[in-house]
Amino acid sequence: MTITEAPLHRVAADDFVSRGHRLLIDGEWVAAASGRTFATIDPATEQLLGEVAHGEGEDVNRAVRAARAAFDHDSPWRRMTPSERGKIIHKIGDLILENADELSMIESLDNGKPFTMARAADIPFAADVFHYMSGWATKIEGSTIPVGQDYLAFTQKEPVGVVGVVIAWNFPLLLSAWKLGPALAAGCTVVIKPAEQTPLSVLRLGELLQEAGLPDGVVNIVTGFGDAGAVLTAHPDVDKISFTGSTEVGKKILHAAAGNLKKLTLELGGKSPNVVFADADLATAIPAASNAIFFNHGQACNAASRLYVERPVFDEFVEGVSEFASNIVLGAGTDPRSEMGPLVSAEQMNKVLGYLDSGQADGAVATVGGERWGDRGYFVKPTVLTQTRPDMAVVREEIFGPVVVAMPFDDPAQIVDTANDTPFGLAAGVFTRDISKAYRTAARLKAGTVWVNTYHVFNAAVPFGGYKESGWGRELGHAALDDYLETKSVVTAL
Ligand code: NAP
Ligand code: MG
């Protein structure tokens, strides 16, 4: 008889996910005021993972009161020195690394992404963001400004206040780190509402925040749906909203925030172009362009979903990307052999399949993929669509799945205009061996990030965010920190 033992992190993750999950308000784990719960499921098996407290307006109100009290002038959090604050933030990063296997497994179960990917990317990067931001806590400085002998003028930076954080499901832990890191470094307090599809890793992070010594009420977690997000974003006692999600919901938040003119950071959708010139090193460009769309199953706001390839190498390039796609191993994210898991939900799978149907009905041709994979779990085959026209929905709209539209171009002078012909402006790629062509193209692309001869390269110190309808403000780097600070000018008569 053989006994197969699950690895310890799998046991820990299973134990965590199957618990009844509560809200974190003012340092206490509490049920929703209504007593209601909702189910979170494993998108690879469609099986129930666990029940989560269904937070609604009353819970959001309680959480905002706790965050406001924790922001009070004399609260433990506000009385801490920047150095003490920095140490706690650093400790959060350490605890994420110490629990990286378990967190990666939780993310894999709840979101569907491969454990190996979460372990290599999401979780260590989340730790990096806390480590990077912890250093800023002691370096938030104002300036003295010469205004003549009769006055002393200086500025000081202050935390913006209570921050409402609302995030999408594609990188649940990582996106919360992108927001919590700078918010805490600045000295703000937070109410966070994770996406309904993926609440679990943020709840586990809540335990780690407590373990790191964060005072009660500094970060509050309200799991729930869009209605809870709507109450938070309209709340008159919230000073700022930091949102990652769709452009459609971003616009709703803009209206909701108008009541008390909240500050806003909005990280929204994209339809990012990847421009490959004929002189590119194809051995690098083909796998890079493939990962640029297929990483995280295409569920990345910055996914390079429009691929423009100069005509002389177009056929070879499409063949290469199609071959790459056909070699991707699909399967449950918890299986170490899987390179691509399911999409996050039935709704998301059906949305992507809808685009594949409409695109193919309009005349697009799938050189690979084009359909669902299997009949259990929300898997979609990685897909390359060719023979599209610029006005097709698959070319213009964000699909948020493993689908790239590949188009040839003839005129290098025109391609930037074509690449910029979109309401979005999050990211772009350029592949060429000609360095001046690369920089000239990068300069003209209307996108918050341009990658040259690579794609998806992130760093906690490098700002990320959108032009046009891809958003407002920046994540990461000290640009993100600035978005959680106010500047006060103090002018004294001498
Ligand atoms: P979504 O529908 O916009 O949801 C995002 C979050 O907003 C969820 O927590 C959602 O709650 C909440 N929400 C829904 N309606 C709301 C309302 N009226 N007021 C306040 N909050 C509300 O986005 P998604 O479909 O989950 O995620 C995919 C989208 O996110 C894509 O468009 C993608 O491009 C974008 N995204 C952008 C970035 C970036 O950095 N730019 C990163 C990742 C994703 P529930 O889900 O619980 O209903
Ligand atoms: Mg949603």
Coordinates of C-alpha atoms and ligand atoms in Angstrom, one line a residue:
M1 CA 0.0 0.0 0.0
T2 CA 1.3 3.4 -0.8
I3 CA 0.3 6.5 1.1
T4 CA 0.5 9.8 -0.9
E5 CA 1.0 12.7 1.4
A6 CA 0.1 16.2 0.2
P7 CA 2.9 18.7 0.8
L8 CA 2.6 20.8 3.9
H9 CA 1.8 24.0 2.1
R10 CA -1.1 22.2 0.3
V11 CA -2.4 21.0 3.7
A12 CA -2.1 24.5 5.1
A13 CA -3.8 26.1 2.1
D14 CA -6.6 23.5 2.1
D15 CA -7.1 24.1 5.8
F16 CA -7.3 27.9 5.3
V17 CA -9.6 27.9 2.3
S18 CA -12.2 25.6 3.7
R19 CA -12.7 27.6 6.9
G20 CA -15.6 30.0 7.3
H21 CA -14.2 33.4 6.4
R22 CA -15.0 36.6 8.3
L23 CA -14.4 40.3 7.7
L24 CA -11.5 42.0 9.4
I25 CA -12.8 45.2 11.1
D26 CA -10.9 47.1 13.8
G27 CA -8.6 44.1 14.4
E28 CA -11.5 41.6 15.0
W29 CA -12.6 38.9 12.6
V30 CA -16.4 39.3 12.5
A31 CA -19.3 38.0 10.6
A32 CA -21.2 40.2 8.2
A33 CA -23.9 42.3 9.9
S34 CA -26.5 40.4 7.9
G35 CA -25.0 37.1 8.8
R36 CA -24.9 36.2 5.1
T37 CA -22.1 34.4 3.3
F38 CA -21.2 33.6 -0.3
A39 CA -19.3 30.8 -1.9
T40 CA -15.9 31.0 -3.5
I41 CA -15.1 28.2 -5.9
D42 CA -12.1 26.6 -7.6
P43 CA -12.4 27.5 -11.3
A44 CA -10.5 24.4 -12.4
T45 CA -13.0 22.0 -10.8
E46 CA -16.0 24.2 -10.3
Q47 CA -16.1 22.9 -6.7
L48 CA -16.8 24.9 -3.6
L49 CA -13.7 26.0 -1.8
G50 CA -15.2 27.8 1.2
E51 CA -17.8 30.3 2.4
V52 CA -16.9 33.9 2.8
A53 CA -18.7 36.7 4.8
H54 CA -20.9 38.7 2.5
G55 CA -20.1 42.3 3.5
E56 CA -22.5 45.0 2.5
G57 CA -23.1 48.7 3.2
E58 CA -23.4 48.4 7.0
D59 CA -20.1 46.5 7.1
V60 CA -18.4 49.0 4.9
N61 CA -19.6 51.8 7.3
R62 CA -18.2 50.0 10.3
A63 CA -14.9 49.4 8.5
V64 CA -14.7 53.1 7.5
R65 CA -15.4 54.1 11.2
A66 CA -12.5 51.8 12.3
A67 CA -10.2 53.2 9.7
R68 CA -11.1 56.7 10.7
A69 CA -10.4 56.0 14.3
A70 CA -7.1 54.4 13.5
F71 CA -6.2 57.6 11.6
D72 CA -7.0 59.8 14.6
H73 CA -4.2 62.2 15.5
D74 CA -3.5 60.4 18.7
S75 CA -3.9 56.8 17.5
P76 CA -1.1 54.2 17.9
W77 CA -0.6 54.3 14.2
R78 CA -0.2 58.1 13.9
R79 CA 2.0 58.2 17.0
M80 CA 4.4 55.7 15.5
T81 CA 7.7 57.1 14.2
P82 CA 8.3 56.6 10.5
S83 CA 11.0 54.2 11.3
E84 CA 8.6 52.0 13.4
R85 CA 6.1 52.2 10.6
G86 CA 8.7 51.2 8.1
K87 CA 9.7 48.2 10.2
I88 CA 6.2 46.8 10.3
I89 CA 5.8 47.2 6.5
H90 CA 9.1 45.4 6.0
K91 CA 7.9 42.6 8.3
I92 CA 4.8 42.2 6.2
G93 CA 7.1 41.5 3.2
D94 CA 9.1 39.0 5.3
L95 CA 5.9 37.2 6.4
I96 CA 4.7 37.0 2.8
L97 CA 8.0 35.2 1.9
E98 CA 7.9 33.0 4.9
N99 CA 4.4 31.9 3.9
A100 CA 5.0 32.0 0.1
D101 CA 4.1 28.4 -0.6
E102 CA 0.8 28.5 1.2
L103 CA -0.1 31.9 -0.3
S104 CA 0.7 30.6 -3.8
M105 CA -1.5 27.6 -3.3
I106 CA -4.4 29.7 -2.0
E107 CA -4.0 32.0 -5.0
S108 CA -3.9 29.0 -7.3
L109 CA -7.0 27.4 -5.8
D110 CA -9.1 30.6 -5.7
N111 CA -8.0 32.2 -9.0
G112 CA -7.0 29.2 -11.1
K113 CA -3.5 30.4 -12.0
P114 CA -0.6 27.8 -11.8
F115 CA 0.9 27.5 -8.4
T116 CA 4.3 27.6 -10.0
M117 CA 3.5 31.0 -11.5
A118 CA 2.1 32.5 -8.3
R119 CA 5.2 31.2 -6.5
A120 CA 7.6 32.7 -9.1
A121 CA 5.8 35.9 -9.8
D122 CA 2.8 37.1 -7.7
I123 CA 3.9 36.3 -4.2
P124 CA 7.6 37.3 -4.3
F125 CA 6.7 40.5 -6.1
A126 CA 4.1 41.3 -3.5
A127 CA 6.8 40.9 -0.8
D128 CA 9.1 43.1 -2.9
V129 CA 6.6 45.9 -3.0
F130 CA 6.3 45.9 0.8
H131 CA 10.1 45.8 1.2
Y132 CA 10.6 48.6 -1.3
M133 CA 7.8 50.8 0.2
S134 CA 9.0 50.2 3.7
G135 CA 12.1 52.2 2.9
W136 CA 10.1 55.2 1.8
A137 CA 8.4 55.6 5.3
T138 CA 11.5 57.4 6.6
K139 CA 12.1 59.4 3.4
I140 CA 8.9 61.4 3.0
E141 CA 10.3 64.9 3.2
G142 CA 9.0 68.4 2.5
S143 CA 11.1 71.4 1.5
T144 CA 12.0 74.9 2.7
I145 CA 11.2 77.6 0.2
P146 CA 12.9 81.0 0.0
V147 CA 10.3 83.8 0.1
G148 CA 12.3 86.7 1.6
Q149 CA 13.5 87.7 5.0
D150 CA 10.2 88.3 6.6
Y151 CA 8.7 84.8 6.3
L152 CA 9.6 81.2 6.8
A153 CA 7.9 78.9 4.3
F154 CA 8.1 75.2 4.2
T155 CA 6.1 72.2 3.0
Q156 CA 5.3 69.0 4.8
K157 CA 3.9 65.8 3.4
E158 CA 0.9 64.3 5.2
P159 CA -1.0 61.0 4.6
V160 CA -4.1 61.6 2.6
G161 CA -6.3 59.8 5.2
V162 CA -8.7 56.9 4.9
V163 CA -8.2 55.0 1.7
G164 CA -10.8 52.8 0.1
V165 CA -9.1 50.0 -2.0
V166 CA -11.1 48.1 -4.6
I167 CA -9.4 45.5 -6.7
A168 CA -9.9 43.0 -9.5
W169 CA -9.4 39.2 -9.4
N170 CA -6.4 38.7 -11.7
F171 CA -3.6 39.2 -9.2
P172 CA -5.5 39.3 -5.9
L173 CA -2.6 39.4 -3.4
L174 CA -0.2 41.4 -5.7
L175 CA -2.7 44.1 -6.5
S176 CA -3.5 44.5 -2.8
A177 CA 0.3 44.9 -2.2
W178 CA 0.5 47.5 -4.9
K179 CA -2.0 49.6 -3.0
L180 CA -1.3 48.7 0.7
G181 CA 2.5 49.2 0.4
P182 CA 2.4 52.9 -0.5
A183 CA -0.8 53.6 1.6
L184 CA 0.9 52.3 4.7
A185 CA 4.3 53.9 3.9
A186 CA 2.5 57.2 3.6
G187 CA 0.7 56.6 7.0
C188 CA -2.8 56.2 5.7
T189 CA -5.4 53.7 6.9
V190 CA -7.3 51.4 4.6
V191 CA -10.6 49.6 3.9
I192 CA -10.1 47.0 1.2
K193 CA -12.7 45.2 -0.8
P194 CA -11.2 42.3 -2.8
A195 CA -13.0 40.9 -5.9
E196 CA -15.8 38.6 -5.1
Q197 CA -14.2 35.8 -7.2
T198 CA -10.9 35.8 -5.3
P199 CA -11.2 36.9 -1.6
L200 CA -9.0 34.3 0.0
S201 CA -5.4 35.4 -0.4
V202 CA -6.3 38.9 0.9
L203 CA -7.9 37.4 4.0
R204 CA -4.8 35.4 4.6
L205 CA -2.8 38.6 4.2
G206 CA -5.0 40.1 6.8
E207 CA -3.7 37.6 9.3
L208 CA -0.1 38.3 8.3
L209 CA -0.7 42.1 8.8
Q210 CA -1.8 41.4 12.4
E211 CA 1.2 39.1 12.9
A212 CA 3.5 41.9 11.7
G213 CA 2.1 44.2 14.4
L214 CA -0.1 46.5 12.4
P215 CA -2.4 48.3 14.9
D216 CA -6.1 47.5 14.9
G217 CA -8.2 49.3 12.3
V218 CA -5.2 50.3 10.1
V219 CA -6.3 47.8 7.4
N220 CA -9.8 46.5 7.4
I221 CA -11.1 43.9 4.9
V222 CA -14.6 43.7 3.7
T223 CA -15.3 40.8 1.3
G224 CA -18.4 41.2 -0.9
F225 CA -19.6 42.3 -4.3
G226 CA -19.8 45.5 -6.4
D227 CA -22.5 47.0 -4.1
A228 CA -20.1 47.0 -1.2
G229 CA -17.5 48.6 -3.5
A230 CA -20.1 51.2 -4.5
V231 CA -20.8 52.2 -0.8
L232 CA -17.1 52.5 -0.1
T233 CA -16.4 54.6 -3.2
A234 CA -19.3 57.0 -2.4
H235 CA -18.6 57.1 1.4
P236 CA -18.3 60.7 2.6
D237 CA -15.6 59.8 5.2
V238 CA -13.2 58.2 2.8
D239 CA -10.5 60.5 1.5
K240 CA -9.1 58.5 -1.4
I241 CA -10.0 55.6 -3.6
S242 CA -7.4 53.3 -5.2
F243 CA -9.1 51.1 -7.8
T244 CA -7.9 48.4 -10.1
G245 CA -10.5 47.0 -12.5
S246 CA -12.4 47.7 -15.6
T247 CA -12.7 51.1 -17.3
E248 CA -16.5 50.7 -17.1
V249 CA -16.4 50.4 -13.3
G250 CA -13.6 53.0 -13.1
K251 CA -16.0 55.6 -14.6
K252 CA -18.7 54.7 -12.1
I253 CA -16.2 55.3 -9.3
L254 CA -15.3 58.6 -10.8
H255 CA -19.0 59.6 -10.4
A256 CA -19.3 58.0 -6.9
A257 CA -16.2 59.9 -5.7
A258 CA -17.5 63.3 -6.8
G259 CA -19.6 63.7 -3.6
N260 CA -16.7 64.6 -1.5
L261 CA -14.1 65.0 -4.3
K262 CA -12.1 62.0 -3.2
K263 CA -8.6 61.6 -4.6
L264 CA -8.4 58.8 -7.1
T265 CA -5.9 56.3 -8.4
L266 CA -7.5 54.3 -11.2
E267 CA -5.8 51.3 -12.9
L268 CA -8.1 50.3 -15.7
G269 CA -8.2 48.2 -18.8
G270 CA -6.0 48.0 -21.9
K271 CA -5.7 46.7 -25.4
S272 CA -2.0 47.0 -25.6
P273 CA -0.1 46.9 -29.0
N274 CA 3.1 45.0 -29.6
V275 CA 5.0 46.2 -32.6
V276 CA 7.5 43.9 -34.2
F277 CA 9.7 45.2 -37.0
A278 CA 11.2 43.0 -39.6
D279 CA 14.7 43.5 -38.2
A280 CA 13.8 42.1 -34.8
D281 CA 15.6 39.1 -33.3
L282 CA 12.8 36.7 -33.9
A283 CA 14.2 34.0 -31.5
T284 CA 13.7 36.5 -28.7
A285 CA 10.6 38.3 -30.1
I286 CA 8.4 35.2 -30.7
P287 CA 8.5 33.8 -27.2
A288 CA 8.3 37.3 -25.7
A289 CA 5.3 38.2 -27.8
S290 CA 3.7 34.9 -26.8
N291 CA 4.2 35.5 -23.1
A292 CA 3.1 39.0 -23.6
I293 CA -0.4 37.8 -24.3
F294 CA -0.6 34.3 -22.7
F295 CA 0.9 35.2 -19.2
N296 CA -1.8 34.8 -16.6
H297 CA -4.1 33.4 -19.3
G298 CA -4.3 36.8 -20.9
Q299 CA -6.0 38.1 -17.7
A300 CA -3.6 41.0 -17.4
C301 CA -4.6 44.6 -17.9
N302 CA -1.3 45.1 -19.8
A303 CA -1.5 42.0 -21.9
A304 CA -0.2 42.7 -25.4
S305 CA -3.4 41.6 -27.2
R306 CA -2.8 43.4 -30.5
L307 CA 0.2 42.1 -32.3
Y308 CA 1.5 44.1 -35.3
V309 CA 4.2 42.4 -37.3
E310 CA 6.0 43.9 -40.4
R311 CA 4.9 42.0 -43.5
P312 CA 8.2 40.3 -44.5
V313 CA 8.3 38.3 -41.2
F314 CA 4.5 38.1 -40.5
D315 CA 3.9 34.5 -41.6
E316 CA 7.0 33.2 -39.8
F317 CA 6.0 35.1 -36.7
V318 CA 2.4 34.0 -36.6
E319 CA 3.6 30.4 -37.1
G320 CA 6.0 30.8 -34.2
V321 CA 3.4 32.3 -31.8
S322 CA 0.9 29.7 -32.8
E323 CA 3.4 26.9 -32.1
F324 CA 4.2 28.4 -28.8
A325 CA 0.4 28.5 -28.0
S326 CA -0.2 24.9 -29.0
N327 CA 2.7 23.7 -26.7
I328 CA 1.2 25.4 -23.6
V329 CA 0.2 22.7 -21.1
L330 CA -3.3 23.4 -19.8
G331 CA -4.5 22.0 -16.5
A332 CA -5.5 22.8 -12.9
G333 CA -3.2 25.4 -11.4
T334 CA -2.4 23.1 -8.5
D335 CA -0.8 20.5 -10.9
P336 CA 2.9 21.4 -11.1
R337 CA 2.9 20.4 -14.8
S338 CA 0.3 23.1 -15.7
E339 CA 1.5 26.1 -17.6
M340 CA -2.0 27.7 -18.0
G341 CA -5.0 27.2 -15.7
P342 CA -8.6 28.0 -16.2
L343 CA -10.0 31.5 -16.5
V344 CA -11.3 32.8 -13.2
S345 CA -15.1 32.2 -13.6
A346 CA -17.8 30.9 -15.9
E347 CA -18.7 34.5 -16.7
Q348 CA -15.2 35.3 -17.8
M349 CA -14.9 32.1 -19.9
N350 CA -18.2 32.9 -21.6
K351 CA -17.2 36.4 -22.3
V352 CA -14.0 35.2 -23.9
L353 CA -15.8 32.5 -25.9
G354 CA -18.3 35.1 -27.0
Y355 CA -15.5 37.1 -28.5
L356 CA -14.0 34.0 -30.2
D357 CA -17.4 33.3 -31.8
S358 CA -18.1 36.8 -32.9
G359 CA -14.6 37.3 -34.2
Q360 CA -14.7 34.1 -36.3
A361 CA -18.2 34.8 -37.5
D362 CA -16.9 38.2 -38.7
G363 CA -14.2 36.4 -40.7
A364 CA -11.3 36.2 -38.4
V365 CA -9.3 32.9 -38.6
A366 CA -7.9 31.1 -35.6
T367 CA -4.5 29.6 -36.5
V368 CA -4.5 27.9 -33.1
G369 CA -7.1 27.5 -30.3
G370 CA -10.4 29.3 -30.8
E371 CA -12.5 27.3 -28.4
R372 CA -13.0 25.9 -24.9
W373 CA -10.7 23.2 -23.6
G374 CA -12.4 20.3 -21.9
D375 CA -15.9 20.5 -20.3
R376 CA -15.0 20.9 -16.7
G377 CA -13.4 24.0 -15.4
Y378 CA -13.3 27.3 -17.2
F379 CA -10.4 26.6 -19.6
V380 CA -10.0 28.4 -23.0
K381 CA -7.3 27.3 -25.5
P382 CA -4.7 29.9 -26.2
T383 CA -5.7 31.5 -29.4
V384 CA -4.2 33.5 -32.3
L385 CA -6.6 35.3 -34.6
T386 CA -5.6 36.4 -38.0
Q387 CA -7.4 38.1 -41.0
T388 CA -9.1 40.6 -38.7
R389 CA -10.2 44.1 -39.7
P390 CA -9.5 47.2 -37.6
D391 CA -13.1 47.7 -36.8
M392 CA -13.8 44.2 -35.4
A393 CA -14.7 44.0 -31.7
V394 CA -11.8 41.5 -31.1
V395 CA -9.4 44.2 -32.3
R396 CA -10.9 47.1 -30.5
E397 CA -12.2 45.7 -27.1
E398 CA -10.4 44.2 -24.2
I399 CA -11.0 40.5 -24.2
F400 CA -9.1 39.7 -21.0
G401 CA -8.4 36.2 -22.0
P402 CA -5.7 34.2 -23.9
V403 CA -6.5 35.7 -27.3
V404 CA -4.2 37.8 -29.5
V405 CA -5.1 39.4 -32.8
A406 CA -2.1 39.3 -35.2
M407 CA -2.0 41.9 -38.0
P408 CA 0.7 42.6 -40.7
F409 CA 1.9 46.1 -41.5
D410 CA 3.7 47.5 -44.5
D411 CA 4.5 51.1 -43.6
P412 CA 6.8 51.5 -40.6
A413 CA 6.0 55.3 -40.6
Q414 CA 2.3 54.5 -40.1
I415 CA 2.4 51.8 -37.5
V416 CA 2.5 54.1 -34.4
D417 CA -0.7 55.8 -35.4
T418 CA -2.3 52.3 -35.8
A419 CA -1.0 51.2 -32.5
N420 CA -2.3 54.4 -30.8
D421 CA -5.7 54.0 -32.4
T422 CA -7.4 52.8 -29.2
P423 CA -9.1 54.5 -26.2
F424 CA -6.6 52.7 -24.0
G425 CA -3.0 53.5 -23.2
L426 CA -1.6 51.2 -20.6
A427 CA 1.4 49.5 -22.2
A428 CA 3.1 48.7 -25.5
G429 CA 5.9 46.6 -26.8
V430 CA 8.5 47.3 -29.5
F431 CA 10.8 44.7 -31.0
T432 CA 13.7 45.8 -33.3
R433 CA 17.5 45.6 -33.4
D434 CA 17.6 49.3 -34.4
I435 CA 18.0 51.3 -31.2
S436 CA 17.0 54.6 -32.7
K437 CA 13.9 53.1 -34.2
A438 CA 13.1 51.6 -30.8
Y439 CA 13.4 54.9 -29.0
R440 CA 11.6 57.0 -31.6
T441 CA 8.8 54.5 -31.6
A442 CA 8.7 54.4 -27.8
A443 CA 8.5 58.2 -27.7
R444 CA 5.4 58.3 -29.9
L445 CA 3.5 55.4 -28.3
K446 CA 0.7 56.8 -26.0
A447 CA 1.2 54.3 -23.2
G448 CA 2.2 54.4 -19.6
T449 CA 4.8 51.7 -20.1
V450 CA 6.8 50.8 -23.2
W451 CA 8.8 47.6 -23.2
V452 CA 11.6 47.3 -25.8
N453 CA 12.7 43.8 -26.8
T454 CA 10.9 42.4 -23.8
Y455 CA 7.5 42.5 -22.1
H456 CA 5.9 42.2 -18.7
V457 CA 9.1 43.3 -16.9
F458 CA 8.0 44.9 -13.6
N459 CA 9.9 46.2 -10.7
A460 CA 8.6 47.7 -7.4
A461 CA 10.6 50.9 -8.2
V462 CA 9.3 51.5 -11.7
P463 CA 6.0 53.3 -12.0
F464 CA 3.2 51.7 -13.8
G465 CA -0.1 53.2 -15.0
G466 CA -2.2 54.3 -17.8
Y467 CA -2.6 57.1 -20.4
K468 CA -6.1 57.9 -21.8
E469 CA -8.9 55.6 -20.6
S470 CA -6.4 53.2 -18.9
G471 CA -6.4 55.3 -15.8
W472 CA -5.2 58.0 -13.5
G473 CA -2.1 58.1 -11.3
R474 CA 0.6 55.5 -11.0
E475 CA 1.3 52.3 -9.0
L476 CA 4.8 51.4 -7.8
G477 CA 7.9 53.6 -7.4
H478 CA 7.7 56.8 -5.5
A479 CA 5.2 58.0 -8.0
A480 CA 2.7 55.7 -6.2
L481 CA 3.7 57.0 -2.8
D482 CA 3.0 60.6 -3.9
D483 CA -0.6 59.6 -4.7
Y484 CA -1.2 58.8 -1.0
L485 CA 0.2 62.1 0.3
E486 CA -1.0 65.7 0.6
T487 CA 1.3 68.6 0.6
K488 CA 0.8 71.2 3.3
S489 CA 2.5 74.6 3.0
V490 CA 3.2 76.4 6.3
V491 CA 4.1 80.1 6.1
T492 CA 5.2 81.9 9.2
A493 CA 5.8 85.7 9.8
L494 CA 9.1 86.2 11.4
Ligands
NAP1 P1 -14.5 45.0 -12.4 O1 -15.7 44.4 -12.8 O2 -14.2 46.4 -12.7 O3 -14.3 44.7 -10.9 C1 -13.2 45.3 -10.1 C2 -13.6 45.5 -8.7 O4 -14.6 46.5 -8.6 C3 -14.2 44.3 -8.1 O5 -13.8 44.2 -6.7 C4 -15.7 44.5 -8.1 O6 -16.4 43.8 -7.2 C5 -15.7 46.0 -7.9 N1 -16.9 46.7 -8.3 C6 -17.8 46.3 -9.2 N2 -18.8 47.2 -9.4 C7 -18.5 48.3 -8.6 C8 -19.0 49.6 -8.3 N3 -20.1 50.0 -9.0 N4 -18.4 50.4 -7.5 C9 -17.3 50.0 -6.8 N5 -16.7 48.8 -7.0 C10 -17.3 47.9 -7.9 O7 -13.2 44.3 -13.1 P2 -13.1 42.8 -13.3 O8 -13.9 42.3 -14.4 O9 -13.3 42.1 -12.0 O10 -11.5 42.7 -13.7 C11 -11.1 42.8 -15.0 C12 -10.8 44.3 -15.4 O11 -9.8 44.9 -14.6 C13 -10.2 44.3 -16.8 O12 -10.8 45.4 -17.6 C14 -8.7 44.7 -16.6 O13 -8.1 45.4 -17.6 C15 -8.8 45.5 -15.4 N6 -7.5 45.5 -14.6 C16 -6.7 46.5 -14.7 C17 -5.4 46.5 -14.1 C18 -4.5 47.7 -14.1 O14 -3.6 47.7 -13.4 N7 -4.7 48.6 -15.0 C19 -5.1 45.4 -13.4 C20 -5.9 44.3 -13.3 C21 -7.2 44.4 -14.0 P3 -16.9 42.4 -7.5 O15 -16.0 41.7 -8.5 O16 -16.9 41.7 -6.2 O17 -18.3 42.5 -8.1
MG2 MG -16.0 41.6 -11.5

